[in-house]
Each structure stands twice: as C-alpha cells, then as structure tokens.
Short mmCIF file of C-alpha atoms in Angstrom, two decimals:
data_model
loop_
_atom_site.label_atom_id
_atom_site.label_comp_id
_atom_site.label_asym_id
_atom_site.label_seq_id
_atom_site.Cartn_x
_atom_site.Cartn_y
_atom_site.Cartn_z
CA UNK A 40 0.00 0.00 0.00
CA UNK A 41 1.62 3.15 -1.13
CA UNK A 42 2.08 6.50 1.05
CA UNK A 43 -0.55 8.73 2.23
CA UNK A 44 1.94 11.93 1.44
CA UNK A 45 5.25 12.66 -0.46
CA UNK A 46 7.31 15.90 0.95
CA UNK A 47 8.91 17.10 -1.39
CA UNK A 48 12.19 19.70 -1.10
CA UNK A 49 13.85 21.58 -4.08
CA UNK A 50 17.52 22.90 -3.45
CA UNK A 51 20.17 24.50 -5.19
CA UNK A 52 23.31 26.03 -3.28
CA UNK A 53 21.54 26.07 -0.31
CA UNK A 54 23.09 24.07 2.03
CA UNK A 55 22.44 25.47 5.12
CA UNK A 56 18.59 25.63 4.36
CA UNK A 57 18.83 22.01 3.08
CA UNK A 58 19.94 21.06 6.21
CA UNK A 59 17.53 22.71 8.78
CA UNK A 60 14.79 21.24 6.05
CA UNK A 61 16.17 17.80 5.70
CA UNK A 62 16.79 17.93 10.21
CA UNK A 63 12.68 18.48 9.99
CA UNK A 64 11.84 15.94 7.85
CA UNK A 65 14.00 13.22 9.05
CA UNK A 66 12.72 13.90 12.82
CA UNK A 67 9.10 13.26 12.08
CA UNK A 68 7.29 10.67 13.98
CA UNK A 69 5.18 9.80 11.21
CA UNK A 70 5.90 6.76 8.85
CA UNK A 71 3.37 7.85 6.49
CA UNK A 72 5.25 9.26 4.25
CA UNK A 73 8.39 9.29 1.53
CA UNK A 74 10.72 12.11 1.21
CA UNK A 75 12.11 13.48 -2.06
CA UNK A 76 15.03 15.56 -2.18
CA UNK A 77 15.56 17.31 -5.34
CA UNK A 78 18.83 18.91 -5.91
CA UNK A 79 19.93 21.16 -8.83
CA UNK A 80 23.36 20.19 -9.44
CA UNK A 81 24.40 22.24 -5.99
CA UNK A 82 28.34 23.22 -5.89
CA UNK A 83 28.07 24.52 -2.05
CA UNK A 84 28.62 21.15 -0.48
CA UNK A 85 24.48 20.46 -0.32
CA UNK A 86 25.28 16.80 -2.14
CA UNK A 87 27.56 16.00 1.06
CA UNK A 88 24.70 16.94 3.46
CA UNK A 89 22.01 14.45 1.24
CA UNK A 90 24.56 11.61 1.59
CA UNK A 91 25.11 12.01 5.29
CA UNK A 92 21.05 11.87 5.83
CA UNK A 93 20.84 9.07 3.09
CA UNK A 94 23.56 6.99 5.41
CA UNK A 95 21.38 7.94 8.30
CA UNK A 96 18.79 6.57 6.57
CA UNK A 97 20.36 2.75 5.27
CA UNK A 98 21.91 2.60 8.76
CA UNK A 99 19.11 3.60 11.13
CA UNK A 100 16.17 1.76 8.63
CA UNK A 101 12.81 3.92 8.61
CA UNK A 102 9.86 2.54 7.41
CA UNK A 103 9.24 5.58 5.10
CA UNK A 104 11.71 5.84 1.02
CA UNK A 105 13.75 8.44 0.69
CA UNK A 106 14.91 9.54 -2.76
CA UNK A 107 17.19 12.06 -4.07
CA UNK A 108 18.36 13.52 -7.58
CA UNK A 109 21.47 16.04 -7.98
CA UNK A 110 21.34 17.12 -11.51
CA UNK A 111 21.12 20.19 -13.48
CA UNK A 112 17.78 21.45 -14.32
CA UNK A 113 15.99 24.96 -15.45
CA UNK A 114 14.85 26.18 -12.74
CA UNK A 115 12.53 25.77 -9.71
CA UNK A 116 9.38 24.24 -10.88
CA UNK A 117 10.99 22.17 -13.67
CA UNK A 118 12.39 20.82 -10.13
CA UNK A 119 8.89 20.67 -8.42
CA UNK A 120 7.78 18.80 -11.59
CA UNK A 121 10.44 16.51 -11.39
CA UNK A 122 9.70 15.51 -7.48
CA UNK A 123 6.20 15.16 -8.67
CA UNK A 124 7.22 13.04 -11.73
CA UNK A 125 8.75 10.85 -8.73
CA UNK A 126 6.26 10.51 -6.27
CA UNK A 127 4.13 7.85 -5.49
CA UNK A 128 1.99 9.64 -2.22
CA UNK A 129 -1.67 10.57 -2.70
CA UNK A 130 -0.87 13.81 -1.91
CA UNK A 131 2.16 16.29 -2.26
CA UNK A 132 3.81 18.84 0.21
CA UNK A 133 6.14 21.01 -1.23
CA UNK A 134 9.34 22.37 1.46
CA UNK A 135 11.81 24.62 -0.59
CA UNK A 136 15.72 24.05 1.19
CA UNK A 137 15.44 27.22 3.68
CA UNK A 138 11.68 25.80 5.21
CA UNK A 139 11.19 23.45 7.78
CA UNK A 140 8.14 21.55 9.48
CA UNK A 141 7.22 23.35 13.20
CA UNK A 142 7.52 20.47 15.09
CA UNK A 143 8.04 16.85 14.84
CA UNK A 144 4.00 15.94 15.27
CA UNK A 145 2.79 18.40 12.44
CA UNK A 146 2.89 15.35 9.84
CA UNK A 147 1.44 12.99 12.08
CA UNK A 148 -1.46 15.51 13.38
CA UNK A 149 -2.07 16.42 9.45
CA UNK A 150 -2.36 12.99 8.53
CA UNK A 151 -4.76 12.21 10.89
CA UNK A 152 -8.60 11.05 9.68
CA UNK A 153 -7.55 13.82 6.46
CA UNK A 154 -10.59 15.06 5.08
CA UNK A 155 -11.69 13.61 1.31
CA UNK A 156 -11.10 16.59 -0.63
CA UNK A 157 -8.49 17.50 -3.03
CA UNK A 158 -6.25 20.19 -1.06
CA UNK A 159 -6.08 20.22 2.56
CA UNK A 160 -3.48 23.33 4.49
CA UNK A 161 -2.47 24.72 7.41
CA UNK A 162 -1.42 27.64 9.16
CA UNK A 163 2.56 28.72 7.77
CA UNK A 164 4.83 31.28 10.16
CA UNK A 165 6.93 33.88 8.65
CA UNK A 166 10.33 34.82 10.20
CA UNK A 167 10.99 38.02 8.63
CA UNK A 168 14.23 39.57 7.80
CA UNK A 169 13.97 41.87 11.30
CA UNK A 170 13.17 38.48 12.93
CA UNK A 171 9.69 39.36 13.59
CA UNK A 172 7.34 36.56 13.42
CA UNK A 173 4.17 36.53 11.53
CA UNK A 174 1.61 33.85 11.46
CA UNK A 175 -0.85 33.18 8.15
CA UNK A 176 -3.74 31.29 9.25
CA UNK A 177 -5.93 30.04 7.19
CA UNK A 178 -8.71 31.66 4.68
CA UNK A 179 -12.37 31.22 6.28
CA UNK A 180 -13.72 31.67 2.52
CA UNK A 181 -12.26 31.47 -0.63
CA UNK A 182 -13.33 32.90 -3.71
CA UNK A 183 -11.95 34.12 -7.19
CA UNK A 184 -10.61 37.41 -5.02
CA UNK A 185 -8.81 35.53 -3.13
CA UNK A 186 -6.85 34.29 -5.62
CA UNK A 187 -6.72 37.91 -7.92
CA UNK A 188 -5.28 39.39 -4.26
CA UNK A 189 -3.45 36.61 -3.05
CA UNK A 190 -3.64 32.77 -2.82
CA UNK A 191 -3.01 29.86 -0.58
CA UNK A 192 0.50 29.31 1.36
CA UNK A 193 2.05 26.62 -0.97
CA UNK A 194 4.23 24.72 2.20
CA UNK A 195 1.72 23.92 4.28
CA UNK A 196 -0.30 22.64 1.56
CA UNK A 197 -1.49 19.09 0.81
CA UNK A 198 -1.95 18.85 -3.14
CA UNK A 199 -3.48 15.31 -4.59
CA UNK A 200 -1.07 14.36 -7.01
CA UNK A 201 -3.83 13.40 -9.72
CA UNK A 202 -4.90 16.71 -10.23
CA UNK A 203 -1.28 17.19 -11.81
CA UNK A 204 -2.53 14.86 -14.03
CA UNK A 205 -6.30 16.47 -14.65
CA UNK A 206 -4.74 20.25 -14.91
CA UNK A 207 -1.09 19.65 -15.88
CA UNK A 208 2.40 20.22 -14.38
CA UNK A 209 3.56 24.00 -13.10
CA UNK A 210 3.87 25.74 -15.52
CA UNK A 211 7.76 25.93 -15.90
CA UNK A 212 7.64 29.43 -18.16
CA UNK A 213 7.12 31.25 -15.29
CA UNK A 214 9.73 31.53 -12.21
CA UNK A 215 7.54 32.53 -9.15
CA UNK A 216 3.92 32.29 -9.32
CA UNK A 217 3.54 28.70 -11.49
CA UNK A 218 1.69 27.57 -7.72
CA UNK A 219 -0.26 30.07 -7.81
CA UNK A 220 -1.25 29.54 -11.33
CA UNK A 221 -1.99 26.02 -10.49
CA UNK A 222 -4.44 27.07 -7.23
CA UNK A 223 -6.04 29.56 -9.51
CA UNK A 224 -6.93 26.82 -12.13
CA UNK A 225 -7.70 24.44 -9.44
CA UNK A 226 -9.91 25.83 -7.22
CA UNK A 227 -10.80 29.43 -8.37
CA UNK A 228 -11.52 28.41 -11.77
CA UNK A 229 -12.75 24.37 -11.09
CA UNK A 230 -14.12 24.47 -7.67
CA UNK A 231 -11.87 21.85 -6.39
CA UNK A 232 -12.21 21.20 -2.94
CA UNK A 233 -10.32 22.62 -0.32
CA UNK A 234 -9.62 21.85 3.87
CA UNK A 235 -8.36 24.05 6.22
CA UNK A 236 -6.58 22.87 9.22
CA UNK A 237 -6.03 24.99 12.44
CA UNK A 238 -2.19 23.20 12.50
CA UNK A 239 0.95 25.64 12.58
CA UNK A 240 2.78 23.28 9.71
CA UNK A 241 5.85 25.15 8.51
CA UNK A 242 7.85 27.88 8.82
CA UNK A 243 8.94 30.07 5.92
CA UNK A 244 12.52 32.10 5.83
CA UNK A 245 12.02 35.64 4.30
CA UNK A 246 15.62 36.37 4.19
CA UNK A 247 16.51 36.54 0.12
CA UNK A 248 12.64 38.10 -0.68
CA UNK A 249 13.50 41.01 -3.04
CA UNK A 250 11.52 44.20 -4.74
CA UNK A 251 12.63 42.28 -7.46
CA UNK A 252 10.95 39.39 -7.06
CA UNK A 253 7.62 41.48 -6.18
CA UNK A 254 7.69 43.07 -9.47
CA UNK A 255 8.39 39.55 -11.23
CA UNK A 256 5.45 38.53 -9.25
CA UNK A 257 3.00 41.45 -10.45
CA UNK A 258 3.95 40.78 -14.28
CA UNK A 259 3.48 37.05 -14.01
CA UNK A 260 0.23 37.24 -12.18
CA UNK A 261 -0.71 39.77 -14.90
CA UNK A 262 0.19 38.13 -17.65
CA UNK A 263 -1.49 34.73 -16.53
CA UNK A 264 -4.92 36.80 -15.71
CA UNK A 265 -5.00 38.27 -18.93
CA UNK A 266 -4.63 34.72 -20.34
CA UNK A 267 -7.28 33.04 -18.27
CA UNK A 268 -9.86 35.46 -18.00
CA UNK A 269 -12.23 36.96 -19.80
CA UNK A 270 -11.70 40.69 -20.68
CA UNK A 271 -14.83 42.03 -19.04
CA UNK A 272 -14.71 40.16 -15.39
CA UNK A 273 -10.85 40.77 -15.04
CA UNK A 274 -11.93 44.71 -15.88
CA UNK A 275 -14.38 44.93 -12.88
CA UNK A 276 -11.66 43.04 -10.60
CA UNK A 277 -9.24 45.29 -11.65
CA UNK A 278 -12.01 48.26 -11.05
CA UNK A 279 -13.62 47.20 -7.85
CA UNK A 280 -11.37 44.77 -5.83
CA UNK A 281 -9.53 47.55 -3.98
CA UNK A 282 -12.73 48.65 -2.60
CA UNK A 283 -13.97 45.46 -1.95
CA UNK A 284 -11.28 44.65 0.01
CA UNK A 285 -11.38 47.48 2.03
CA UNK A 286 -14.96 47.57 2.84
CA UNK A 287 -14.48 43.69 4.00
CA UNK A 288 -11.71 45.48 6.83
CA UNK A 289 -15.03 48.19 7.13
CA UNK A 290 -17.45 45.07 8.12
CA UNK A 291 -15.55 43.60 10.79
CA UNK A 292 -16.37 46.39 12.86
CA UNK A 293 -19.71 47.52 14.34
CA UNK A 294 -18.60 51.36 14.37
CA UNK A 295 -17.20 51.89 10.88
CA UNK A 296 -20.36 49.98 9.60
CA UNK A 297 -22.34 52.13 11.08
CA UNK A 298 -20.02 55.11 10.28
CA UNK A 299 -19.94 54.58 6.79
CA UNK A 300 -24.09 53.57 6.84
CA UNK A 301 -24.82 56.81 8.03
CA UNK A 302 -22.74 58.59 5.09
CA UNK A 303 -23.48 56.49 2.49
CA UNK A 304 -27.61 57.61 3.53
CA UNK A 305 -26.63 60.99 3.79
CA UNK A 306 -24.69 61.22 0.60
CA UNK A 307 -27.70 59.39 -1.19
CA UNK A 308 -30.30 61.68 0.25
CA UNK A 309 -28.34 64.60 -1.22
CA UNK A 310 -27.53 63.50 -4.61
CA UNK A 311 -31.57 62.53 -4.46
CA UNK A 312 -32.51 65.94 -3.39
CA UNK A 313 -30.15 67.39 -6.03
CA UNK A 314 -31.42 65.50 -8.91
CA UNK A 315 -35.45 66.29 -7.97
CA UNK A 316 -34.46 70.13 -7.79
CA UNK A 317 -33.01 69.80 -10.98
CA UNK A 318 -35.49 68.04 -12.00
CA UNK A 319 -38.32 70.73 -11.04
CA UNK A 320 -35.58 73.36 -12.29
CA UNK A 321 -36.80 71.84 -15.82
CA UNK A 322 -39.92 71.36 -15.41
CA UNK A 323 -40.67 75.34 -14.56
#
C-alpha cells in the first residue's frame, strides 16, 4: 500500500537551508510518508549533506523511502515537476531548502482522519528579515478574489497528485507564481475542494525576498490573468477589488459599519434631493 503523502524539497546552493529542512523531515514521527530531495546540481557542499542523511537513513532503517536527484535542471518548478514526476503519495507537500516543518508531530497531526477533498493546508509562520514573526492562518472563505489578491501558502499545503494529471504540471515558463497559477486553475476556476486545518505546519525564511521578485510577481500574475480570464470580469476586478477589500476590513467592525451607513444615507439623500431640484428646475 503506497504512502498517504510525499514531501517534497527543491535545493540548489543552499546548504544550510537544506539542512535545517532535511533535520525536519527526518525527525518526524510519522511513517506515512516518503521524502524526495531534489537537488539542482548544488556546488556549495548540499550533495555531502544528502549523503550524510541518506547513510542515516540505510543505517538507522525507517519505514518511510527516501529519494534524491542532484542534476542540473531549469529552474525551480521544472524541479517541483520533477519531485512530482517521482512521487508515489496521494498527496504532495512542497518544502523549498530554507523551510522546515514546526515540530516533529505536524505530519502525524495532518495525517490524521484527512478530510476527502483535493487540497487540505495549514497555518505557515513567517520569520521576517527583522526576525519578527508573523503567522498566516488560514482563509475562512475562498473565492476568485482571493486568488486575484493573493492565494493559498504553498508549504503547508497538501496537493493530490492526480490533479497534476487532470490540470497539468507547473507551468515551468514562469519563475515565481507557477503555484499560484496552479491554485487559480484548481480551485478558483474548477471548484476543487479545499480543507483548512487549524495546524501551525511550517515555517517560511524571508531572508533573500526582493523588490525584485515582487515586481516579477506582479507581471506574471498579470500576464497569466489576462490569459485566463475573460476581458470584461478581469476589468471589474481590476475596477472594484480595492474597494472590496477594504470595505471587508469596514465590516468587521460595528462602528465603521455604522459610520460609513450613516454617510453612504446621507450622501444618497443629497444626490436625491439634487437631482429632484433639478429636476423641477426643468420642469418650470
């Protein structure tokens, strides 16, 4: 009977993040799982840390396969795709060299009785580059906004390998958002069914986030948008999701609701009043 999840980590001269990532993995008290290490042809030493944890793992025998690759390839999701091409577990997690699980339960507790539906995440922690620490919980609802504004954290994430096969591979044009591309598809634009789980999973390094790759990230998610949607909706997203947004921080409060009821009546009334004294202005 095959594995209930394959973790999969991409690396390339990363060997300090490898290892914190690989410590995580290899300290879970689950069996439940394999582990795929997928290196990109690393010349910082990272191939000497994946031997020492494969020896760990012939000599101290776990009853969970570990497999590894160090070869060239063209860049990170042509290395997601190949872990993916590898795995055998019903479900994929994704943990880049640099992230690492919480704690040594979070597999086992994620595992447990897992819902029947198609994507199932938890909550991911930030350690920022001032060493501030920022939680993401989960997404109470999730709609096509949440994707146009943001998506789902992609390492704490539980993705059923077949839908690889029903909506295809990252795409491996683009170099940051192909995961987001591939919850867009999935879920915003096929209603596949996702589970939220009130588990602290991973941790995420910001050190190495750059304007750079912000920019990259608002020309890729542009340029797929354009390509999946039609014209007229992405024109009222573009138009109205701003607002949207920020009457959603309005509504969680009792006082700006009411605020912002009151002016909205007032301002009504007035442009009412205007257009009937116009109106009469005509008339006579």
């Amino acid at each position: 009977m095959g594995k209930k999840l394959s973790i999969i980590t991409i690396n390339y001269n990363n060997a300090p993040g490898l290892r914190k990532t690989m410590d995580s993995v290899f300290s879970q008290t689950s069996d439940d799982f394999e582990y795929i290490v997928i290196d990109g042809g690393s010349t910082d030493g990272s191939k000497k840390i994946i031997l020492e944890f494969a020896n760990q793992h012939i000599n101290k025998p776990i009853n969970r396969q570990f497999t590894w690759i160090s070869e060239p390839d063209r860049g990170i999701y042509h290395a997601m795709n190949k872990g993916i091409r590898l795995a055998s577990g019903e479900f994929c997690q994704f943990l880049n060299s640099g992230d690492w699980l919480v704690s040594a339960e979070v597999t086992s507790k994620m595992l447990n009785k897992l819902p029947e539906n198609s994507i199932i995440y938890g909550n991911m922690i930030k350690q920022l580059t001032n060493g501030r620490i920022l939680y993401n919980k989960g997404i109470p609802i999730l709609s096509f906004l949440t994707f146009f504004t943001g998506t789902l954290n992609h390492s704490p994430s539980y993705i059923k390998r077949s839908l690889f096969t029903k909506y295809g591979m990252y795409d491996e044009n683009l170099k940051i958002v192909s995961d987001w591309k591939f919850f867009l598809i999935a879920i915003a634009l096929n209603n596949e069914k996702v589970s939220y789980r009130d588990i602290d999973l991973t941790c995420f390094d910001m050190k190495g986030i750059s304007n750079l790759n912000n920019e990259l990230d608002e020309k890729e998610r542009k340029f797929v948008l354009e390509q999946l949607i039609p014209e007229s909706i992405l024109a009222d997203y573009n138009r109205y999701s701003d607002l949207i947004l920020k009457m959603k921080r309005i509504n969680r409060y009792s006082l700006t609701r009411w605020i912002v009821w009151v002016l909205e009546r007032i301002l009504f009334k007035l442009e009412k009043w205007e257009t009937h004294r116009k109106s009469e202005h005509i008339l006579y």
